[in-house]
XYZ file of C-alpha atoms in Angstrom:
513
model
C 0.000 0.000 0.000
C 1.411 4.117 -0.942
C 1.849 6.081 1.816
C -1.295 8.143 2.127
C 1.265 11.219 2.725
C 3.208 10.988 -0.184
C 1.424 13.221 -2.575
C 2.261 15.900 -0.296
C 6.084 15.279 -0.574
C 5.556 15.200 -4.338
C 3.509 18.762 -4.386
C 5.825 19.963 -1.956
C 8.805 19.550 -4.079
C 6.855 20.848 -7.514
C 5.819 24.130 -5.296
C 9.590 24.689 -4.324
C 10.908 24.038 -7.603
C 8.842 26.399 -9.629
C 9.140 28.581 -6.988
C 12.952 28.575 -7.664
C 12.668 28.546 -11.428
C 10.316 31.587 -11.300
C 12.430 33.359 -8.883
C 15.706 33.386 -11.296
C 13.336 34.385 -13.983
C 13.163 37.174 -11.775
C 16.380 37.775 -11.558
C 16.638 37.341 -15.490
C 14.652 40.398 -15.761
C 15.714 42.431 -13.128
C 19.515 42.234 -14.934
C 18.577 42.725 -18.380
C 20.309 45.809 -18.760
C 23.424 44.482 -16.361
C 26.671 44.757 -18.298
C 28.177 41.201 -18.222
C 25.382 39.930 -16.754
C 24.628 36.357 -18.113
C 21.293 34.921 -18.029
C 20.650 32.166 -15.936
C 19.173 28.478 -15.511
C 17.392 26.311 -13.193
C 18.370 22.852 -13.815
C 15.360 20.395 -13.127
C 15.770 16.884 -12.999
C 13.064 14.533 -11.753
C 13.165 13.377 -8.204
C 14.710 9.774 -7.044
C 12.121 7.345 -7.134
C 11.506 4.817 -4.511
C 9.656 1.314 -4.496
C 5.849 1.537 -3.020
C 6.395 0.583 0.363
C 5.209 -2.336 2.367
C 5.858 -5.268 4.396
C 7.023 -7.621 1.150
C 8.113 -6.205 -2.032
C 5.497 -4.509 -4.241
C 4.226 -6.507 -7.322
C 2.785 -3.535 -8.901
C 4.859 -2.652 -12.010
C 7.642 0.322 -12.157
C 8.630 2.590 -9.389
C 7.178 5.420 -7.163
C 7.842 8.849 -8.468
C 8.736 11.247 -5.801
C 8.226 14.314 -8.115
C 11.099 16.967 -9.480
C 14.279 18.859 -7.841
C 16.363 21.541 -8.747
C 19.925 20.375 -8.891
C 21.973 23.608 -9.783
C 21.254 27.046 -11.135
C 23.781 27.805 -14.260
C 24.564 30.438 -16.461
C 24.412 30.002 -19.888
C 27.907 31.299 -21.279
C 30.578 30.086 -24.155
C 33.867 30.124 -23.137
C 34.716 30.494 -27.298
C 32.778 33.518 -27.673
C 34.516 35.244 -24.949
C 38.021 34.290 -25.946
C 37.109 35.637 -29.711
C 35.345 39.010 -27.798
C 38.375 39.612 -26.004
C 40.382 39.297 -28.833
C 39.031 41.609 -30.677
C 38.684 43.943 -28.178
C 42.228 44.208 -27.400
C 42.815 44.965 -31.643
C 39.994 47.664 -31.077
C 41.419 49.189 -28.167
C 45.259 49.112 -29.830
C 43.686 50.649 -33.030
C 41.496 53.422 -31.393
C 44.449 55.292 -29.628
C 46.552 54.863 -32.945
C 43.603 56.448 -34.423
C 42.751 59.290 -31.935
C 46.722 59.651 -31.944
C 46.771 60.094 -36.073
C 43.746 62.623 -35.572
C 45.783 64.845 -32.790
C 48.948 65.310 -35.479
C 46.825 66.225 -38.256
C 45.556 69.041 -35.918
C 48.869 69.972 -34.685
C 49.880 70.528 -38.314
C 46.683 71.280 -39.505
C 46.858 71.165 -43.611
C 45.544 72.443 -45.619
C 44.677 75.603 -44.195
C 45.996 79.688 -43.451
C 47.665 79.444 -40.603
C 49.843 75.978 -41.256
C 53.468 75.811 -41.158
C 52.946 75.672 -45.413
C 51.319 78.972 -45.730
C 54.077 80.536 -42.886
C 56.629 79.368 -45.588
C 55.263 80.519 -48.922
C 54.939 84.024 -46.773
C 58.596 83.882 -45.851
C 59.457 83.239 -49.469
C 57.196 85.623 -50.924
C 59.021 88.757 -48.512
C 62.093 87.753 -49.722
C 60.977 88.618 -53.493
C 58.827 91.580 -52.322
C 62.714 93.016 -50.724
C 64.081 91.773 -54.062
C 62.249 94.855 -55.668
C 63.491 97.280 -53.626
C 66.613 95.715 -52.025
C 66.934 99.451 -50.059
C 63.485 99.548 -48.586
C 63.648 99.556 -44.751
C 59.724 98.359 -44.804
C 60.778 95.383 -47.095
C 63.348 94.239 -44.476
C 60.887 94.503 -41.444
C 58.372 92.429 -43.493
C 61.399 89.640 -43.885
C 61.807 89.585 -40.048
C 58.447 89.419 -39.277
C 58.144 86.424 -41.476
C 61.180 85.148 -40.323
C 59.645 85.563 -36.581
C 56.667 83.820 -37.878
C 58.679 80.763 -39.102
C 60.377 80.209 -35.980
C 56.697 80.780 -34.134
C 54.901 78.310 -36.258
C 58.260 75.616 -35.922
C 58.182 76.412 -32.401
C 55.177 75.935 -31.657
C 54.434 72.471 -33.677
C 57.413 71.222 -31.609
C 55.796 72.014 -28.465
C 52.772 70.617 -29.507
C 54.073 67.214 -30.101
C 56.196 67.285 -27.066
C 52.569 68.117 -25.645
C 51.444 64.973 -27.070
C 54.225 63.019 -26.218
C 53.618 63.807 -22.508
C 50.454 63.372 -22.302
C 50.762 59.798 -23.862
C 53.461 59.059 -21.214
C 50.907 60.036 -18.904
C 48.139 58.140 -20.067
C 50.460 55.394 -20.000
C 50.778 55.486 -16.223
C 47.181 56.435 -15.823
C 46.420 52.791 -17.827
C 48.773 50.976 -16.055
C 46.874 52.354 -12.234
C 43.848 50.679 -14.415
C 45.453 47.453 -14.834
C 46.411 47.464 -11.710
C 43.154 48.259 -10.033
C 41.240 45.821 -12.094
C 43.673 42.892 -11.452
C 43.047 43.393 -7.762
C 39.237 43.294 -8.448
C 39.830 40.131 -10.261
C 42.126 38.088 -7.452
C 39.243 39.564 -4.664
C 37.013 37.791 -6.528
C 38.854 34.804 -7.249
C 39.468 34.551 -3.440
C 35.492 34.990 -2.679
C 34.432 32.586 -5.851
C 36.992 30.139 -4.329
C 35.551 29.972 -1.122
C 31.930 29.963 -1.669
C 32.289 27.016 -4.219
C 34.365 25.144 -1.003
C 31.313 25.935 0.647
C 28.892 23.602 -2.395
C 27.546 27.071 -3.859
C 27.695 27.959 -6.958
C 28.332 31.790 -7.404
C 27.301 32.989 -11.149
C 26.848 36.603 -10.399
C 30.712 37.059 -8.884
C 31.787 35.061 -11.754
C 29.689 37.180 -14.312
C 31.533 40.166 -12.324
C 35.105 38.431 -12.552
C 34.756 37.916 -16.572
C 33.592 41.687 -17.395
C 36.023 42.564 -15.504
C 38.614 40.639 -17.853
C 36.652 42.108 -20.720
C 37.677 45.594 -20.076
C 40.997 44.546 -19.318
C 41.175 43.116 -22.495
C 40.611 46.578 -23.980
C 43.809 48.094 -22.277
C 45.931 45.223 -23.031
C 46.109 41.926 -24.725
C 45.094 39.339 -21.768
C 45.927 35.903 -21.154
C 43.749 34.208 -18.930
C 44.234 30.501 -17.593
C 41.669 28.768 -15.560
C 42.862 26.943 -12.736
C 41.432 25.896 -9.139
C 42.111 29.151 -7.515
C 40.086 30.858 -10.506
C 41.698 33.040 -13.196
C 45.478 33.470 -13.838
C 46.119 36.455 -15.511
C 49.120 38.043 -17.254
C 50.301 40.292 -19.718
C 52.848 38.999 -22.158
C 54.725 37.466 -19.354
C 54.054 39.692 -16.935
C 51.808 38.127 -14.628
C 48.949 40.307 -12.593
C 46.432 38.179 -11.345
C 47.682 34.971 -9.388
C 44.544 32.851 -7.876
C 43.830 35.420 -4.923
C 47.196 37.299 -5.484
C 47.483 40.857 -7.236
C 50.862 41.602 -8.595
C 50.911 44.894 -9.388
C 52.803 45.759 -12.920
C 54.554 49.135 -13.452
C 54.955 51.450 -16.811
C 58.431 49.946 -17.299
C 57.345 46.214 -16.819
C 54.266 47.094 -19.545
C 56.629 48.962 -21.885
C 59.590 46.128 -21.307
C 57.014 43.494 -22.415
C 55.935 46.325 -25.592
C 59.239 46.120 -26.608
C 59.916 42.133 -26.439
C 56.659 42.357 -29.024
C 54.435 40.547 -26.445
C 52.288 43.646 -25.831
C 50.475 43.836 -28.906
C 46.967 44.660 -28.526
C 45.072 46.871 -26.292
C 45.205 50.823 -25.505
C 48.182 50.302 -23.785
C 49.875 49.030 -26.794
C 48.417 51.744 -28.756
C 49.465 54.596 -26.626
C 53.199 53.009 -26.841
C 53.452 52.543 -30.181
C 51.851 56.526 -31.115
C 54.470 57.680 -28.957
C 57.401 56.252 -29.856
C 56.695 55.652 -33.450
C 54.435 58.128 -34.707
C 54.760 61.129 -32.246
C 58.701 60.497 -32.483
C 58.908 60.178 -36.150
C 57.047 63.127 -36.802
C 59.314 65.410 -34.168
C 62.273 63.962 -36.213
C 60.894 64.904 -39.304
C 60.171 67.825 -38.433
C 63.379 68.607 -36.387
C 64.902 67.861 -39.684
C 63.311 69.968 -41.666
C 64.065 73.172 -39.769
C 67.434 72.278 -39.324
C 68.177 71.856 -43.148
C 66.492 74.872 -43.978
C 69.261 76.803 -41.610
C 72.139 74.403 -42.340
C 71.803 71.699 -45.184
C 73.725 71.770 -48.153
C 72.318 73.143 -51.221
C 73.815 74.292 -54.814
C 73.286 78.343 -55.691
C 74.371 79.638 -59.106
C 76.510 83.140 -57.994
C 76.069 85.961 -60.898
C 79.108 87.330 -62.714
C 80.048 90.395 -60.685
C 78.984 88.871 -57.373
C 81.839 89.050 -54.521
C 83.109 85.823 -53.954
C 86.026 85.193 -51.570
C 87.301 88.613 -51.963
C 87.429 88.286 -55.384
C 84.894 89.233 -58.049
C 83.457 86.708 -60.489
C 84.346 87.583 -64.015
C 80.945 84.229 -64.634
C 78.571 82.715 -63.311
C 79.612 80.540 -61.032
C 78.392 77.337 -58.823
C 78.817 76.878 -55.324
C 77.839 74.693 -52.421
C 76.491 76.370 -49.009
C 74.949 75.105 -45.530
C 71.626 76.669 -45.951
C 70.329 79.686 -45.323
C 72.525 80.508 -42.759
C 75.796 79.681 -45.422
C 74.277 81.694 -48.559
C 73.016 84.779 -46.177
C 76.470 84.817 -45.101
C 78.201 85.683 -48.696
C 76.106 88.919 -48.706
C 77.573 92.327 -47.253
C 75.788 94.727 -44.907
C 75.586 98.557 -45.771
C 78.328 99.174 -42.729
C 81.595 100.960 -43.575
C 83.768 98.998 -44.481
C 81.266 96.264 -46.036
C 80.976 93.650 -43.729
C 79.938 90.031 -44.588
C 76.039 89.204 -43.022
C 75.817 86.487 -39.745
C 73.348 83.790 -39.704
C 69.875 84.157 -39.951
C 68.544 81.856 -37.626
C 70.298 80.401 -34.612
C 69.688 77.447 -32.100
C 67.885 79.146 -28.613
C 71.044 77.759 -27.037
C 74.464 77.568 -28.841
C 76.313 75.234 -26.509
C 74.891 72.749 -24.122
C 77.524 71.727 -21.627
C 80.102 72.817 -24.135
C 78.718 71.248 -26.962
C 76.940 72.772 -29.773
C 73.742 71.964 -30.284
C 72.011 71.692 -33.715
C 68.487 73.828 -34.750
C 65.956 71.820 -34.168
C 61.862 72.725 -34.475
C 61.947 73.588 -30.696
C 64.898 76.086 -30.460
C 65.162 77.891 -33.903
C 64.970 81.330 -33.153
C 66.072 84.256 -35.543
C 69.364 85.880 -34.350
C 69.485 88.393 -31.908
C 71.367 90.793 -34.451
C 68.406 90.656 -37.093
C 65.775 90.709 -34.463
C 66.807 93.601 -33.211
C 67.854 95.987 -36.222
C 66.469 94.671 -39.722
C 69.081 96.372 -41.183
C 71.021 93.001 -40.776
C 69.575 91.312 -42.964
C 71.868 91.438 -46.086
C 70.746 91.890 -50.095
C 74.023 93.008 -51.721
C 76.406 90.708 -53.073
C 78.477 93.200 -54.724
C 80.794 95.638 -53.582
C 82.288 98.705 -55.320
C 85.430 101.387 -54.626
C 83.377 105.063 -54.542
C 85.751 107.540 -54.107
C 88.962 105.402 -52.558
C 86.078 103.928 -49.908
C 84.850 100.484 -50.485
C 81.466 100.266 -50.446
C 78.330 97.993 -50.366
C 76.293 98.488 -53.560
C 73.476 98.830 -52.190
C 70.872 98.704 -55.351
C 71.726 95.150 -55.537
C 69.402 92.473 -55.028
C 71.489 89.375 -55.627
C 71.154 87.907 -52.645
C 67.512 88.536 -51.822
C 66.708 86.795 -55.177
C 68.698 83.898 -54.278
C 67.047 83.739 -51.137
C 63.524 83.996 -52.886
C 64.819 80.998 -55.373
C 65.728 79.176 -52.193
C 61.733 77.905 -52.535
C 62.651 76.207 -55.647
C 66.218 74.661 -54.651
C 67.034 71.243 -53.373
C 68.391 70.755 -50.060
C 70.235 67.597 -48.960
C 68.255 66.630 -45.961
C 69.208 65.070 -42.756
C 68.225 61.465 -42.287
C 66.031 60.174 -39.955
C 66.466 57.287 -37.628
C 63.025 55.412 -39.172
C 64.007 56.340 -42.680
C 61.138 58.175 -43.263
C 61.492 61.572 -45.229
C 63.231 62.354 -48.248
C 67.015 62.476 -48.895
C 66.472 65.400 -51.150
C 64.485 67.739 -52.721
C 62.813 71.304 -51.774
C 61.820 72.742 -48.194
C 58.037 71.906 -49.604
C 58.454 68.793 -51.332
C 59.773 67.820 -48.045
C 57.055 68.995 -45.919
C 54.696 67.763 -48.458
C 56.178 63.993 -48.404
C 55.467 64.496 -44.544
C 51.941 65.717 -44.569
C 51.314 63.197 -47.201
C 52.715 60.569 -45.230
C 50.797 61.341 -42.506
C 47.370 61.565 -43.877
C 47.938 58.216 -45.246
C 48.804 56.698 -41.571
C 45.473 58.301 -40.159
C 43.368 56.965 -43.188
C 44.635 53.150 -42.819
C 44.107 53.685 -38.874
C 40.830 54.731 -38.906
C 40.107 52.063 -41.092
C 41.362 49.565 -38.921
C 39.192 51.512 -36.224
C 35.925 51.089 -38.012
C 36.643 47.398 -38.941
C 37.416 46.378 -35.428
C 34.802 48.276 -34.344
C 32.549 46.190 -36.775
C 34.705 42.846 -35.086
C 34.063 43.883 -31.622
C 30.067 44.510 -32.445
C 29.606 41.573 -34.252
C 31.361 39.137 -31.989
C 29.369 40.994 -28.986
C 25.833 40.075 -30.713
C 26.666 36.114 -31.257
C 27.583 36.520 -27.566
C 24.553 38.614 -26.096
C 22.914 35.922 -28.208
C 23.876 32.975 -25.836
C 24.230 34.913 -22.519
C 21.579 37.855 -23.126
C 18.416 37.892 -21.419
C 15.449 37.940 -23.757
C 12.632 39.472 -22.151
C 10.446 37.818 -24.542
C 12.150 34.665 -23.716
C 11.789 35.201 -19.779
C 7.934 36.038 -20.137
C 7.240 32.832 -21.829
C 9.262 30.991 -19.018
C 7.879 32.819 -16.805
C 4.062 32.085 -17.850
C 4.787 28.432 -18.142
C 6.485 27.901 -14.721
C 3.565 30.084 -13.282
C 0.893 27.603 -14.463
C 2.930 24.685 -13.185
C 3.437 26.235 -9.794
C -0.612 26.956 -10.155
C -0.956 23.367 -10.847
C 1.331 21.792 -8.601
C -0.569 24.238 -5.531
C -4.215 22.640 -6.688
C -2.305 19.276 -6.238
C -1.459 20.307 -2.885
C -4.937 21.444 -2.509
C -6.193 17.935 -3.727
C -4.204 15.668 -1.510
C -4.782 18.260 0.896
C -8.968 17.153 0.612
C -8.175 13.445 0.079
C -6.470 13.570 3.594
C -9.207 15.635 5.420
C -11.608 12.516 3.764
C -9.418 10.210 5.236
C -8.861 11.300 8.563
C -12.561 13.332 9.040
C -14.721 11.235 7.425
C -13.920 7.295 7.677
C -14.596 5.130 9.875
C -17.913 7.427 11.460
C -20.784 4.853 10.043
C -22.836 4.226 12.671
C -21.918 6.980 15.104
């Protein structure tokens, strides 16, 4: 004979399992906006049955169900997915500071427009023909320094600018790094409590939904490699490692940049921020560096006029002659002092010597010399000298020189090579700038590319993911009607044994009474 009690064992058990079911439905809902969250699962498995009991063994055929039972509560994740997200995420990370990097120097140089370093050159060229007209004119001269001032502004102040940049990436390097640092400690916290609640026989999806977004941002500030072990997640970049089962090891800027440079940080902001700085921010300076300093000193070819003074002597042809620049050529003109005296340089380093040594002009401390700065009058036009009346004398409606300066626009300069290679050997002060400009709207074209399609990656591998672990509201409400009507049900069982018992024990055995 069944226990007479049994049913109520069986409803019991249906009540509390629904009850569970529609509870995490609950909390299904409640999260479905959570970032990281991962939907969750109430595992139901039917009940052990047991043989009908009695004194001998039961001839009636199967055995006694004893209804359902939850056995765990799971979230429904794919380990694949998140390796692939992460992935990606560390390319999109890399290429978005190589992008925003890119963007920054094309605003630093900004071209084409007015005000670039371009336009501040075609103006200093253009003054130097203007003088050429009237070689005498005092205005003509002040117009050259002021363009001359200009040119050393606009180099200036693209130097600073990138040094600006450079900082600030240095910066954001540390700030980064403070990230990793503060995340990793998140991570082994929750190792240590995920650890000791599963000791414990629980089974803690929410910490662990916690622990893996926090790996997913990390993932966007460096490429991650994660290893599951007992103690939870192992976690190191390149070989640094950061996260050791319920350890922290904090990482510094030279640890990150040591693994950058072994080519094991390759992914991530992190990476990105490294690589603008000491690729792109540092090959642009040198360009740039480069370029100002052959303007004042590199070697180009001038053809010197019959007539022209020329080592004391006067050139019965034309000649040909090699000179460092603008410095070298200004310097074979004569001033209108008596006696003529050869012209200084134009443009100077901000500091000759540094510790003894001297230093060469670079973007950051070209300056125009003190001498022409502060009496235009010393800037030289005449290349010709005469004997007026026993006295030598600068001819002083000659223009030689300022038209050689002017054609200076159209000469070739042998430039100073750069440590990446980048730039040309030769060719004019434009070209030059040109091949730099060029170069560099190329870079920021085929990084924002890159940007865009690992922003397309990133999206794309995110929706087959949100597609497994996303809560579906539409989804939950379905679940949630069905395991409503069973918990319905499984209470009007309760309800029916419930009456079958008051039968029982109320109203046998009372015939006769």
């Amino acid at each position: 004979m069944r226990s007479t009690f049994h049913g109520i064992e069986t409803a019991k058990r249906s009540l509390f399992a629904n009850q569970a079911t529609i509870n995490t439905i609950g909390h299904n809902i409640s999260n479905a906006n959570t970032p990281g969250y991962s939907r969750q699962r109430v595992n139901l498995v039917a009940s052990r049955p047991i043989e009908a009991p009695g004194f001998m063994r039961s001839n009636t055929p199967g055995q006694l169900g004893t209804g359902v039972e939850f056995t765990s509560i799971t979230r429904i994740r794919e380990q694949y997915l998140d390796d692939q997200f992460r992935n990606a995420n560390s390319s999109y990370g890399g290429w978005s500071i190589q992008s925003s990097t890119l963007g920054k120097l094309e605003t630093i140089f900004n071209e084409p427009s007015d005000s670039g370093l371009r336009t501040v050159l075609d103006n200093f060229w253009k003054s130097w023909t203007d003088l050429s007209k009237d070689p005498e004119n005092i205005t003509g001269r002040k117009i050259v320094r002021e363009n001359a001032l200009a040119l050393v502004d606009a180099f200036n102040t693209t130097s600073k600018h990138l040094e600006d940049l450079d900082k600030d990436l240095t910066a954001n390097i540390e700030v980064k790094v403070s990230e990793v640092n503060s995340i990793a400690g998140s991570i082994a916290n929750l190792n240590y409590e995920i650890k000791r609640l599963e000791d414990l026989g629980d089974n803690p999806n929410d910490l662990r939904d916690q622990r893996d977004y926090l790996v997913d941002q990390l993932s966007h500030i460096a490429n991650t490699t994660v290893t599951h072990t007992a103690n939870g997640y192992d976690i190191s970049i390149g070989t640094q490692n950061i996260v050791t089962g319920p350890n922290a090891i904090p990482a510094t800027s030279a640890q990150i940049e040591a693994q950058f440079t072994a080519g094991r940080l390759n992914g991530g902001e992190l990476s990105g921020m490294i690589l603008s700085r000491d690729k792109y921010v540092a090959d642009y300076k040198e360009q740039i560096d480069a370029m100002a300093n052959t303007l004042v000193n590199g070697q180009i070819t001038v053809t010197l006029p019959a007539g022209t003074m020329y080592n004391g002597a006067k050139l019965a042809a034309d000649q040909q002659v090699t000179v460092n620049g603008i410095n070298g050529l200004h310097k074979l003109g004569y001033l209108f002092t008596n006696p003529p005296q050869q012209a200084g340089d134009v443009f100077v380093p901000a500091s000759y010597k540094v510790n003894g040594v001297m230093v060469p002009v670079t973007a950051g401390n070209i300056s125009l010399s003190k001498e022409i700065t502060d009496d235009p009058m010393m800037i030289a036009t005449s290349m010709r000298t005469e004997i007026v009346n026993g006295v030598n004398e600068t001819v002083k409606g000659n223009n030689t020189l300022a038209n050689l300066m002017a054609d200076l626009k159209n000469n070739s300069f042998a430039f100073t090579p750069t440590s990446s290679g980048n730039g040309i050997s030769s060719g004019t002060i434009d070209s030059y700038y040109q091949s730099v400009i060029g170069q560099l709207g190329v870079q920021a074209q085929e990084a924002e590319r890159q940007y865009m399609n690992q922003y397309d990656i990133v999206n794309q591998v995110e929706s087959s993911r949100q597609s497994v672990m996303g809560v579906s509201l539409d989804e939950e409400m379905s679940e949630l009607i069905k395991f409503q009507h069973a918990y319905s049900a499984a209470a009007r069982f309760m309800t029916s044994i419930d009456e079958t018992l008051d039968k029982v024990i109320n109203g046998m055995g009372i015939v006769g009474r």
